[in-house]
PDB file of C-alpha atoms and ligand atoms in Angstrom:
ATOM      1  CA  MET E   1      16.315 -32.797   9.798  1.00 47.00           C
ATOM      2  CA  GLN E   2      16.443 -29.163  10.787  1.00 47.00           C
ATOM      3  CA  LYS E   3      13.679 -26.903   9.611  1.00 50.00           C
ATOM      4  CA  GLU E   4      16.098 -24.049   8.966  1.00 51.00           C
ATOM      5  CA  LYS E   5      18.147 -26.267   6.755  1.00 44.00           C
ATOM      6  CA  ILE E   6      15.252 -27.233   4.611  1.00 52.00           C
ATOM      7  CA  MET E   7      13.811 -23.719   4.434  1.00 54.00           C
ATOM      8  CA  ALA E   8      15.847 -22.985   1.368  1.00 48.00           C
ATOM      9  CA  ASP E   9      14.253 -19.850  -0.013  1.00 50.00           C
ATOM     10  CA  LYS E  10      17.687 -19.042  -1.326  1.00 69.00           C
ATOM     11  CA  PHE E  11      18.379 -21.418  -4.160  1.00 83.00           C
ATOM     12  CA  ALA E  12      22.084 -21.134  -3.468  1.00 82.00           C
ATOM     13  CA  ALA E  13      21.653 -23.295  -0.366  1.00 84.00           C
ATOM     14  CA  TYR E  14      20.260 -26.167  -2.414  1.00 89.00           C
ATOM     15  CA  THR E  15      22.423 -29.213  -3.050  1.00 89.00           C
ATOM     16  CA  LYS E  16      21.760 -31.706  -5.840  1.00 94.00           C
ATOM     17  CA  ARG E  17      21.882 -35.273  -4.542  1.00 95.00           C
ATOM     18  CA  ASN E  18      20.616 -37.299  -7.526  1.00 97.00           C
ATOM     19  CA  ASP E  19      20.289 -36.963 -11.288  1.00 97.00           C
ATOM     20  CA  PHE E  20      16.497 -36.980 -11.002  1.00 98.00           C
ATOM     21  CA  LEU E  21      14.334 -34.264  -9.469  1.00 98.00           C
ATOM     22  CA  ILE E  22      10.698 -34.529  -8.464  1.00 98.00           C
ATOM     23  CA  CYS E  23       8.896 -31.283  -7.588  1.00 98.00           C
ATOM     24  CA  VAL E  24       5.770 -31.835  -5.521  1.00 98.00           C
ATOM     25  CA  ASP E  25       2.994 -29.322  -4.927  1.00 97.00           C
ATOM     26  CA  SER E  26       1.470 -29.306  -1.446  1.00 96.00           C
ATOM     27  CA  ASP E  27      -2.180 -28.130  -1.213  1.00 95.00           C
ATOM     28  CA  GLY E  28      -4.543 -30.529  -2.969  1.00 97.00           C
ATOM     29  CA  CYS E  29      -1.656 -32.642  -4.245  1.00 98.00           C
ATOM     30  CA  ALA E  30       0.278 -34.103  -1.295  1.00 98.00           C
ATOM     31  CA  MET E  31      -1.897 -32.593   1.427  1.00 97.00           C
ATOM     32  CA  ASP E  32      -5.649 -33.069   1.575  1.00 97.00           C
ATOM     33  CA  THR E  33      -6.215 -29.447   2.574  1.00 95.00           C
ATOM     34  CA  MET E  34      -7.839 -27.878  -0.440  1.00 95.00           C
ATOM     35  CA  ASN E  35     -11.397 -29.207  -0.267  1.00 95.00           C
ATOM     36  CA  ILE E  36     -11.718 -28.399   3.391  1.00 96.00           C
ATOM     37  CA  LYS E  37     -10.533 -24.802   2.889  1.00 95.00           C
ATOM     38  CA  HIS E  38     -13.002 -24.196   0.089  1.00 97.00           C
ATOM     39  CA  PHE E  39     -15.904 -26.067   1.696  1.00 97.00           C
ATOM     40  CA  ARG E  40     -15.558 -24.473   5.111  1.00 97.00           C
ATOM     41  CA  CYS E  41     -13.756 -21.173   4.624  1.00 96.00           C
ATOM     42  CA  PHE E  42     -13.665 -19.461   1.216  1.00 97.00           C
ATOM     43  CA  GLY E  43     -17.251 -19.978   0.037  1.00 98.00           C
ATOM     44  CA  PRO E  44     -19.026 -19.661   3.401  1.00 98.00           C
ATOM     45  CA  CYS E  45     -17.085 -16.478   4.278  1.00 98.00           C
ATOM     46  CA  MET E  46     -18.203 -14.916   0.975  1.00 98.00           C
ATOM     47  CA  VAL E  47     -21.835 -15.813   1.692  1.00 98.00           C
ATOM     48  CA  THR E  48     -21.564 -14.169   5.125  1.00 98.00           C
ATOM     49  CA  GLU E  49     -19.663 -11.068   3.979  1.00 98.00           C
ATOM     50  CA  TRP E  50     -22.136 -10.251   1.200  1.00 98.00           C
ATOM     51  CA  GLY E  51     -25.291 -11.550   2.965  1.00 98.00           C
ATOM     52  CA  LEU E  52     -26.043 -14.201   0.340  1.00 98.00           C
ATOM     53  CA  GLU E  53     -27.691 -16.718   2.684  1.00 98.00           C
ATOM     54  CA  LYS E  54     -30.848 -16.861   0.581  1.00 98.00           C
ATOM     55  CA  TRP E  55     -28.969 -18.591  -2.269  1.00 98.00           C
ATOM     56  CA  LYS E  56     -26.331 -20.224  -0.105  1.00 98.00           C
ATOM     57  CA  GLU E  57     -26.521 -23.758  -1.436  1.00 98.00           C
ATOM     58  CA  GLU E  58     -26.282 -22.889  -5.143  1.00 98.00           C
ATOM     59  CA  ILE E  59     -23.629 -20.267  -4.528  1.00 98.00           C
ATOM     60  CA  LEU E  60     -21.397 -22.627  -2.529  1.00 98.00           C
ATOM     61  CA  ALA E  61     -21.798 -25.392  -5.089  1.00 98.00           C
ATOM     62  CA  ARG E  62     -20.735 -22.993  -7.847  1.00 98.00           C
ATOM     63  CA  TRP E  63     -17.797 -21.692  -5.754  1.00 98.00           C
ATOM     64  CA  ASN E  64     -16.522 -25.243  -5.381  1.00 97.00           C
ATOM     65  CA  GLU E  65     -17.044 -25.998  -9.045  1.00 97.00           C
ATOM     66  CA  LEU E  66     -14.962 -22.973 -10.055  1.00 97.00           C
ATOM     67  CA  ASN E  67     -12.199 -23.409  -7.490  1.00 97.00           C
ATOM     68  CA  LEU E  68     -11.910 -27.195  -7.249  1.00 97.00           C
ATOM     69  CA  TYR E  69     -13.443 -29.119 -10.124  1.00 97.00           C
ATOM     70  CA  THR E  70     -12.788 -27.187 -13.334  1.00 97.00           C
ATOM     71  CA  MET E  71      -9.876 -25.614 -15.213  1.00 97.00           C
ATOM     72  CA  THR E  72      -9.875 -22.616 -12.865  1.00 96.00           C
ATOM     73  CA  ARG E  73      -8.919 -24.950  -9.976  1.00 97.00           C
ATOM     74  CA  GLY E  74      -6.254 -23.356  -7.824  1.00 93.00           C
ATOM     75  CA  MET E  75      -6.766 -19.792  -9.079  1.00 93.00           C
ATOM     76  CA  ASN E  76      -5.852 -16.903  -6.790  1.00 92.00           C
ATOM     77  CA  ARG E  77      -8.531 -16.187  -4.165  1.00 94.00           C
ATOM     78  CA  PHE E  78      -9.265 -12.661  -5.443  1.00 96.00           C
ATOM     79  CA  LYS E  79      -9.674 -13.892  -9.006  1.00 96.00           C
ATOM     80  CA  GLY E  80     -12.060 -16.525  -7.663  1.00 97.00           C
ATOM     81  CA  LEU E  81     -13.959 -13.871  -5.753  1.00 98.00           C
ATOM     82  CA  VAL E  82     -14.424 -11.632  -8.784  1.00 98.00           C
ATOM     83  CA  LYS E  83     -15.509 -14.571 -10.922  1.00 98.00           C
ATOM     84  CA  SER E  84     -18.084 -15.659  -8.347  1.00 98.00           C
ATOM     85  CA  LEU E  85     -19.421 -12.213  -7.485  1.00 98.00           C
ATOM     86  CA  GLY E  86     -19.657 -11.443 -11.192  1.00 98.00           C
ATOM     87  CA  GLU E  87     -21.933 -14.436 -11.666  1.00 98.00           C
ATOM     88  CA  ILE E  88     -23.886 -13.682  -8.491  1.00 98.00           C
ATOM     89  CA  ARG E  89     -24.758 -10.160  -9.587  1.00 97.00           C
ATOM     90  CA  GLU E  90     -26.035 -11.480 -12.887  1.00 97.00           C
ATOM     91  CA  LYS E  91     -28.038 -14.266 -11.330  1.00 97.00           C
ATOM     92  CA  TYR E  92     -29.154 -13.212  -7.864  1.00 97.00           C
ATOM     93  CA  CYS E  93     -28.570  -9.684  -6.617  1.00 97.00           C
ATOM     94  CA  GLU E  94     -26.629  -6.441  -7.044  1.00 97.00           C
ATOM     95  CA  ILE E  95     -23.096  -6.372  -5.618  1.00 97.00           C
ATOM     96  CA  GLU E  96     -22.418  -2.784  -4.624  1.00 97.00           C
ATOM     97  CA  ASP E  97     -19.343  -1.225  -6.225  1.00 96.00           C
ATOM     98  CA  PHE E  98     -18.364  -4.532  -7.884  1.00 98.00           C
ATOM     99  CA  ASN E  99     -16.620  -2.851 -10.822  1.00 97.00           C
ATOM    100  CA  ARG E 100     -14.059  -1.304  -8.507  1.00 97.00           C
ATOM    101  CA  LEU E 101     -12.978  -4.727  -7.234  1.00 97.00           C
ATOM    102  CA  GLU E 102     -12.979  -6.178 -10.738  1.00 98.00           C
ATOM    103  CA  LYS E 103     -10.750  -3.330 -11.921  1.00 97.00           C
ATOM    104  CA  TRP E 104      -8.286  -3.825  -9.058  1.00 96.00           C
ATOM    105  CA  VAL E 105      -7.997  -7.567  -9.701  1.00 96.00           C
ATOM    106  CA  GLU E 106      -7.407  -6.922 -13.401  1.00 96.00           C
ATOM    107  CA  GLU E 107      -4.825  -4.216 -12.918  1.00 95.00           C
ATOM    108  CA  THR E 108      -2.882  -4.831  -9.714  1.00 93.00           C
ATOM    109  CA  ALA E 109       0.655  -6.150  -9.886  1.00 90.00           C
ATOM    110  CA  GLU E 110       0.124  -8.097  -6.680  1.00 88.00           C
ATOM    111  CA  LEU E 111      -2.961 -10.005  -5.585  1.00 89.00           C
ATOM    112  CA  SER E 112      -2.539  -9.964  -1.825  1.00 89.00           C
ATOM    113  CA  ASN E 113      -4.129  -8.584   1.328  1.00 91.00           C
ATOM    114  CA  ASP E 114      -1.345  -6.024   1.694  1.00 91.00           C
ATOM    115  CA  ALA E 115      -1.802  -4.726  -1.828  1.00 93.00           C
ATOM    116  CA  LEU E 116      -5.562  -4.569  -1.322  1.00 95.00           C
ATOM    117  CA  GLU E 117      -5.099  -2.618   1.879  1.00 95.00           C
ATOM    118  CA  ARG E 118      -2.934  -0.084   0.047  1.00 95.00           C
ATOM    119  CA  GLU E 119      -5.612   0.256  -2.639  1.00 95.00           C
ATOM    120  CA  ILE E 120      -8.279   0.902   0.004  1.00 95.00           C
ATOM    121  CA  GLY E 121      -6.068   3.704   1.328  1.00 94.00           C
ATOM    122  CA  LYS E 122      -6.278   5.325  -2.103  1.00 92.00           C
ATOM    123  CA  ALA E 123      -9.938   4.704  -2.917  1.00 87.00           C
ATOM    124  CA  ASP E 124     -12.945   4.654  -0.643  1.00 88.00           C
ATOM    125  CA  SER E 125     -14.728   1.599  -1.986  1.00 95.00           C
ATOM    126  CA  VAL E 126     -17.309  -0.595  -0.260  1.00 97.00           C
ATOM    127  CA  CYS E 127     -16.478  -3.597  -2.390  1.00 97.00           C
ATOM    128  CA  LEU E 128     -12.703  -3.366  -1.874  1.00 97.00           C
ATOM    129  CA  LYS E 129     -13.255  -3.138   1.886  1.00 97.00           C
ATOM    130  CA  LYS E 130     -15.572  -6.109   1.824  1.00 98.00           C
ATOM    131  CA  ALA E 131     -13.049  -8.110  -0.201  1.00 97.00           C
ATOM    132  CA  LEU E 132     -10.356  -7.443   2.403  1.00 97.00           C
ATOM    133  CA  SER E 133     -12.682  -8.239   5.267  1.00 98.00           C
ATOM    134  CA  TRP E 134     -13.608 -11.504   3.481  1.00 97.00           C
ATOM    135  CA  SER E 135      -9.977 -12.413   2.852  1.00 95.00           C
ATOM    136  CA  LEU E 136      -9.028 -11.831   6.488  1.00 95.00           C
ATOM    137  CA  ALA E 137     -12.039 -13.832   7.664  1.00 96.00           C
ATOM    138  CA  VAL E 138     -10.924 -16.664   5.365  1.00 95.00           C
ATOM    139  CA  ASN E 139      -7.446 -16.640   6.942  1.00 92.00           C
ATOM    140  CA  GLN E 140      -8.912 -16.751  10.422  1.00 94.00           C
ATOM    141  CA  SER E 141     -11.233 -19.537   9.484  1.00 95.00           C
ATOM    142  CA  VAL E 142      -8.418 -21.537   7.824  1.00 92.00           C
ATOM    143  CA  GLY E 143      -6.401 -21.048  11.016  1.00 90.00           C
ATOM    144  CA  ARG E 144      -9.185 -22.674  12.996  1.00 94.00           C
ATOM    145  CA  ILE E 145      -9.113 -25.932  11.021  1.00 93.00           C
ATOM    146  CA  PRO E 146      -7.824 -28.502  13.516  1.00 93.00           C
ATOM    147  CA  GLU E 147      -4.356 -29.917  12.813  1.00 88.00           C
ATOM    148  CA  GLU E 148      -5.669 -33.458  12.674  1.00 88.00           C
ATOM    149  CA  GLU E 149      -7.893 -32.546   9.741  1.00 92.00           C
ATOM    150  CA  LYS E 150      -4.978 -31.362   7.606  1.00 92.00           C
ATOM    151  CA  ARG E 151      -3.579 -34.671   6.487  1.00 96.00           C
ATOM    152  CA  PRO E 152      -1.644 -35.989   3.509  1.00 98.00           C
ATOM    153  CA  PHE E 153      -3.548 -38.115   1.032  1.00 98.00           C
ATOM    154  CA  GLU E 154      -3.300 -41.834   1.541  1.00 97.00           C
ATOM    155  CA  GLY E 155      -0.112 -43.209  -0.006  1.00 97.00           C
ATOM    156  CA  VAL E 156       1.839 -39.936  -0.207  1.00 98.00           C
ATOM    157  CA  LYS E 157       4.395 -40.805   2.442  1.00 98.00           C
ATOM    158  CA  GLU E 158       5.067 -44.239   0.967  1.00 97.00           C
ATOM    159  CA  ALA E 159       5.409 -42.757  -2.518  1.00 98.00           C
ATOM    160  CA  LEU E 160       7.830 -40.048  -1.368  1.00 98.00           C
ATOM    161  CA  LYS E 161       9.848 -42.548   0.623  1.00 98.00           C
ATOM    162  CA  LYS E 162      10.246 -44.742  -2.428  1.00 98.00           C
ATOM    163  CA  ALA E 163      10.977 -41.829  -4.763  1.00 98.00           C
ATOM    164  CA  TRP E 164      13.512 -40.222  -2.422  1.00 97.00           C
ATOM    165  CA  ARG E 165      15.859 -43.207  -2.787  1.00 97.00           C
ATOM    166  CA  ASP E 166      16.585 -42.342  -6.420  1.00 97.00           C
ATOM    167  CA  ALA E 167      15.409 -38.771  -6.874  1.00 98.00           C
ATOM    168  CA  ASP E 168      15.735 -35.425  -5.158  1.00 98.00           C
ATOM    169  CA  ILE E 169      12.410 -34.219  -3.822  1.00 97.00           C
ATOM    170  CA  ALA E 170      11.523 -30.524  -3.648  1.00 97.00           C
ATOM    171  CA  VAL E 171       8.235 -29.131  -2.433  1.00 96.00           C
ATOM    172  CA  VAL E 172       7.176 -26.431  -4.883  1.00 96.00           C
ATOM    173  CA  SER E 173       4.117 -24.679  -3.561  1.00 93.00           C
ATOM    174  CA  SER E 174       2.484 -21.263  -3.730  1.00 88.00           C
ATOM    175  CA  ALA E 175       1.163 -21.538  -0.180  1.00 85.00           C
ATOM    176  CA  ASN E 176       2.406 -19.892   2.971  1.00 81.00           C
ATOM    177  CA  PRO E 177       5.886 -21.328   3.760  1.00 85.00           C
ATOM    178  CA  GLY E 178       5.270 -21.661   7.501  1.00 84.00           C
ATOM    179  CA  ALA E 179       2.092 -23.653   6.973  1.00 85.00           C
ATOM    180  CA  VAL E 180       3.700 -25.954   4.401  1.00 90.00           C
ATOM    181  CA  LEU E 181       6.675 -26.713   6.655  1.00 91.00           C
ATOM    182  CA  GLU E 182       4.483 -27.350   9.658  1.00 89.00           C
ATOM    183  CA  GLU E 183       2.147 -29.684   7.808  1.00 91.00           C
ATOM    184  CA  TRP E 184       4.928 -31.641   6.096  1.00 95.00           C
ATOM    185  CA  ASP E 185       6.849 -31.916   9.332  1.00 94.00           C
ATOM    186  CA  LEU E 186       3.870 -33.021  11.399  1.00 92.00           C
ATOM    187  CA  HIS E 187       3.178 -35.929   9.072  1.00 95.00           C
ATOM    188  CA  GLY E 188       6.777 -37.045   8.661  1.00 95.00           C
ATOM    189  CA  LEU E 189       7.004 -36.012   5.008  1.00 96.00           C
ATOM    190  CA  LEU E 190      10.012 -33.728   5.496  1.00 95.00           C
ATOM    191  CA  GLU E 191      12.081 -36.834   6.088  1.00 95.00           C
ATOM    192  CA  TYR E 192      11.808 -37.570   2.368  1.00 96.00           C
ATOM    193  CA  THR E 193      12.174 -33.999   1.176  1.00 95.00           C
ATOM    194  CA  ASP E 194      15.357 -32.176   0.140  1.00 94.00           C
ATOM    195  CA  ALA E 195      13.978 -28.631   0.102  1.00 93.00           C
ATOM    196  CA  VAL E 196      10.827 -26.615   0.483  1.00 93.00           C
ATOM    197  CA  PHE E 197      10.046 -23.720  -1.839  1.00 92.00           C
ATOM    198  CA  ALA E 198       6.839 -21.808  -1.149  1.00 87.00           C
ATOM    199  CA  GLN E 199       5.124 -18.470  -1.771  1.00 79.00           C
ATOM    200  CA  ASN E 200       8.215 -16.480  -0.771  1.00 81.00           C
ATOM    201  CA  SER E 201      10.473 -18.294  -3.258  1.00 86.00           C
ATOM    202  CA  GLY E 202       8.733 -17.060  -6.411  1.00 85.00           C
ATOM    203  CA  SER E 203       6.315 -18.705  -8.858  1.00 90.00           C
ATOM    204  CA  LYS E 204       6.344 -22.469  -9.360  1.00 95.00           C
ATOM    205  CA  SER E 205       7.718 -22.020 -12.849  1.00 96.00           C
ATOM    206  CA  TYR E 206      10.541 -19.854 -11.506  1.00 95.00           C
ATOM    207  CA  CYS E 207      11.374 -22.370  -8.757  1.00 94.00           C
ATOM    208  CA  ILE E 208      11.642 -25.233 -11.248  1.00 97.00           C
ATOM    209  CA  LYS E 209      13.815 -23.101 -13.510  1.00 97.00           C
ATOM    210  CA  GLU E 210      16.162 -22.203 -10.650  1.00 95.00           C
ATOM    211  CA  LEU E 211      16.413 -25.820  -9.501  1.00 96.00           C
ATOM    212  CA  MET E 212      17.239 -26.955 -13.032  1.00 96.00           C
ATOM    213  CA  LYS E 213      20.278 -24.691 -12.952  1.00 95.00           C
ATOM    214  CA  ARG E 214      21.752 -27.228 -10.515  1.00 93.00           C
ATOM    215  CA  GLY E 215      22.284 -29.503 -13.489  1.00 94.00           C
ATOM    216  CA  TYR E 216      19.197 -31.703 -13.951  1.00 97.00           C
ATOM    217  CA  ARG E 217      18.344 -32.626 -17.528  1.00 97.00           C
ATOM    218  CA  PRO E 218      14.758 -31.601 -18.458  1.00 97.00           C
ATOM    219  CA  GLU E 219      13.732 -35.238 -19.022  1.00 97.00           C
ATOM    220  CA  HIS E 220      14.908 -36.002 -15.489  1.00 98.00           C
ATOM    221  CA  VAL E 221      12.605 -33.442 -13.890  1.00 98.00           C
ATOM    222  CA  LEU E 222       8.987 -34.126 -12.973  1.00 98.00           C
ATOM    223  CA  MET E 223       6.391 -31.742 -11.573  1.00 98.00           C
ATOM    224  CA  CYS E 224       3.701 -33.467  -9.582  1.00 98.00           C
ATOM    225  CA  GLY E 225       0.580 -31.349  -9.081  1.00 98.00           C
ATOM    226  CA  ASP E 226      -3.183 -31.108  -8.977  1.00 98.00           C
ATOM    227  CA  ALA E 227      -3.993 -27.833 -10.758  1.00 97.00           C
ATOM    228  CA  PRO E 228      -3.631 -26.359 -14.278  1.00 97.00           C
ATOM    229  CA  GLY E 229      -1.006 -23.959 -12.874  1.00 96.00           C
ATOM    230  CA  ASP E 230       1.208 -26.951 -12.051  1.00 97.00           C
ATOM    231  CA  LEU E 231       0.912 -28.308 -15.589  1.00 98.00           C
ATOM    232  CA  GLU E 232       1.707 -24.848 -16.917  1.00 97.00           C
ATOM    233  CA  ALA E 233       4.826 -24.580 -14.725  1.00 98.00           C
ATOM    234  CA  ALA E 234       6.012 -27.951 -16.053  1.00 98.00           C
ATOM    235  CA  ARG E 235       5.355 -26.969 -19.674  1.00 98.00           C
ATOM    236  CA  GLN E 236       7.140 -23.638 -19.302  1.00 98.00           C
ATOM    237  CA  ASN E 237      10.268 -25.518 -18.230  1.00 98.00           C
ATOM    238  CA  GLY E 238       9.890 -28.370 -20.712  1.00 98.00           C
ATOM    239  CA  VAL E 239       9.709 -30.988 -17.944  1.00 98.00           C
ATOM    240  CA  TYR E 240       7.287 -33.840 -17.279  1.00 98.00           C
ATOM    241  CA  PHE E 241       4.016 -33.520 -15.370  1.00 98.00           C
ATOM    242  CA  TYR E 242       2.338 -36.066 -13.145  1.00 98.00           C
ATOM    243  CA  PRO E 243      -1.255 -35.231 -12.202  1.00 98.00           C
ATOM    244  CA  VAL E 244      -2.888 -35.963  -8.880  1.00 98.00           C
ATOM    245  CA  LEU E 245      -6.513 -36.077  -9.992  1.00 98.00           C
ATOM    246  CA  VAL E 246      -9.091 -34.292  -7.865  1.00 97.00           C
ATOM    247  CA  GLY E 247     -11.462 -36.839  -6.329  1.00 96.00           C
ATOM    248  CA  ARG E 248      -9.050 -39.657  -7.268  1.00 97.00           C
ATOM    249  CA  GLU E 249      -6.015 -38.625  -5.244  1.00 98.00           C
ATOM    250  CA  GLU E 250      -5.409 -41.972  -3.553  1.00 98.00           C
ATOM    251  CA  GLU E 251      -5.562 -43.791  -6.852  1.00 98.00           C
ATOM    252  CA  SER E 252      -3.216 -41.212  -8.386  1.00 98.00           C
ATOM    253  CA  TRP E 253      -0.568 -41.677  -5.690  1.00 98.00           C
ATOM    254  CA  LYS E 254      -0.879 -45.442  -5.975  1.00 98.00           C
ATOM    255  CA  GLU E 255      -0.287 -45.256  -9.711  1.00 98.00           C
ATOM    256  CA  PHE E 256       2.623 -42.896  -9.158  1.00 98.00           C
ATOM    257  CA  GLN E 257       4.251 -45.401  -6.874  1.00 96.00           C
ATOM    258  CA  GLU E 258       3.580 -48.390  -9.097  1.00 96.00           C
ATOM    259  CA  THR E 259       3.973 -46.945 -12.588  1.00 97.00           C
ATOM    260  CA  GLY E 260       4.754 -43.227 -12.864  1.00 98.00           C
ATOM    261  CA  LEU E 261       7.880 -43.240 -10.739  1.00 98.00           C
ATOM    262  CA  LYS E 262       9.262 -46.351 -12.406  1.00 98.00           C
ATOM    263  CA  ARG E 263       8.742 -44.917 -15.881  1.00 98.00           C
ATOM    264  CA  PHE E 264      10.301 -41.615 -14.853  1.00 98.00           C
ATOM    265  CA  LEU E 265      13.409 -43.284 -13.447  1.00 98.00           C
ATOM    266  CA  GLU E 266      13.669 -45.638 -16.425  1.00 97.00           C
ATOM    267  CA  ASP E 267      13.369 -42.875 -19.009  1.00 97.00           C
ATOM    268  CA  SER E 268      10.080 -44.167 -20.397  1.00 97.00           C
ATOM    269  CA  TYR E 269       7.813 -41.410 -19.074  1.00 98.00           C
ATOM    270  CA  GLY E 270       7.684 -39.287 -22.221  1.00 96.00           C
ATOM    271  CA  GLY E 271       5.489 -39.846 -25.252  1.00 96.00           C
ATOM    272  CA  GLN E 272       2.437 -42.003 -24.787  1.00 97.00           C
ATOM    273  CA  TYR E 273       2.389 -42.136 -20.988  1.00 98.00           C
ATOM    274  CA  GLN E 274       2.824 -38.369 -20.544  1.00 98.00           C
ATOM    275  CA  THR E 275       0.164 -37.679 -23.175  1.00 98.00           C
ATOM    276  CA  GLU E 276      -2.237 -40.061 -21.501  1.00 98.00           C
ATOM    277  CA  LYS E 277      -1.676 -38.522 -18.044  1.00 98.00           C
ATOM    278  CA  GLU E 278      -2.225 -34.989 -19.343  1.00 98.00           C
ATOM    279  CA  LYS E 279      -5.385 -36.047 -21.143  1.00 98.00           C
ATOM    280  CA  GLN E 280      -6.726 -37.667 -17.982  1.00 97.00           C
ATOM    281  CA  PHE E 281      -5.917 -34.551 -15.999  1.00 98.00           C
ATOM    282  CA  LEU E 282      -7.713 -32.189 -18.384  1.00 98.00           C
ATOM    283  CA  GLU E 283     -10.720 -34.470 -18.738  1.00 97.00           C
ATOM    284  CA  ASN E 284     -11.011 -34.744 -14.976  1.00 97.00           C
ATOM    285  CA  LEU E 285     -11.361 -30.947 -14.847  1.00 97.00           C
ATOM    286  CA  GLY E 286     -14.047 -30.983 -17.520  1.00 95.00           C
ATOM    287  CA  GLU E 287     -11.844 -30.170 -20.542  1.00 89.00           C
ATOM    288  CA  LYS E 288     -12.541 -32.145 -23.683  1.00 71.00           C
TER     289      LYS E 288
HETATM  290 MG1   MG A 301      -2.218 -27.606  -5.442  1.00 87.16          MG
END
C-alpha cells in the first residue's frame, strides 16, 4: 500500500469500504510510545532545563502521574508544563517569570513551538525562552528513541487484522503525521488501515465528524483510544468509545478482539457494555 495513498489529509480522498468505521488513536493506544516519551524525555528535560535535580525523583513521579495516570493524561505538552511548574514553585522553588508562561498558555490560540517562538519575539521572557528550549530538547530526545523501542502493544496487529475484514479502519491521532505513518508502516499495521489522519488533519473530533459525512451511522462508528480527549471526541460525535486502559493495554486489546469488536459489529455495543467500558476507563484514571 502506498504511503501517499494513505496520507489522506484531504477527506475528499477517503473512500468508504464498509458500513462500520473504527477510528484508532496511535500514541498510548495502538503504539506503546507514550510511557517511554514521558519517562525519558518530557519529565527529565524539564528537570534539566530548570535545574530541579535536587527533587528529581518526586518531580518525575508527579509529571508521570499528571500526564499518564490521571484524567489529564494526554494533555498538550505546554499545559502539562504549566501545571507541573505551578506545583513545583509552590512546593520546591521559585520559577522565574512563571506567570508569563502561564498567561501565554491560557491565552494563545495555538500551543506549538512556532507560536511560542513568535511570542518570544514580542516579549523578552526568561520563562518563555526556557519553555521553548525545553520543548525543542524534548523533540530531540524523542528523536533519539531507537526504532525498535517504539512498538505496538501486544495484540494490536491481530485485532486490526480481524476488524479490518468487516470495518473500515482510520488512524485518528494528534501526533506528527510523519512519525505515525513511519511507526504504523514499520510494524505492518498500515496493511489493515484505510487512512491516516494526524495533527495536520484537525482535531480528533473534527476528523470523526468529517469521516461520518461519508455515510456511516453513528452507532456504526467506534473511537478506540487511551485518553480522556479520545472519549470526548467520541461523545461530541455521538459515537461509541472503546478504551485501551493504561497499564492494561494488552488485556484491553485482547478484550477488543474477543468481545468489543463482536458486540460492535453485532449492534450490541451500546447500553450496558458501553457504560461499563467508560466506567472502567474513568476509574483507571482515578475518577470515581
Ligand atoms: Mg493516545
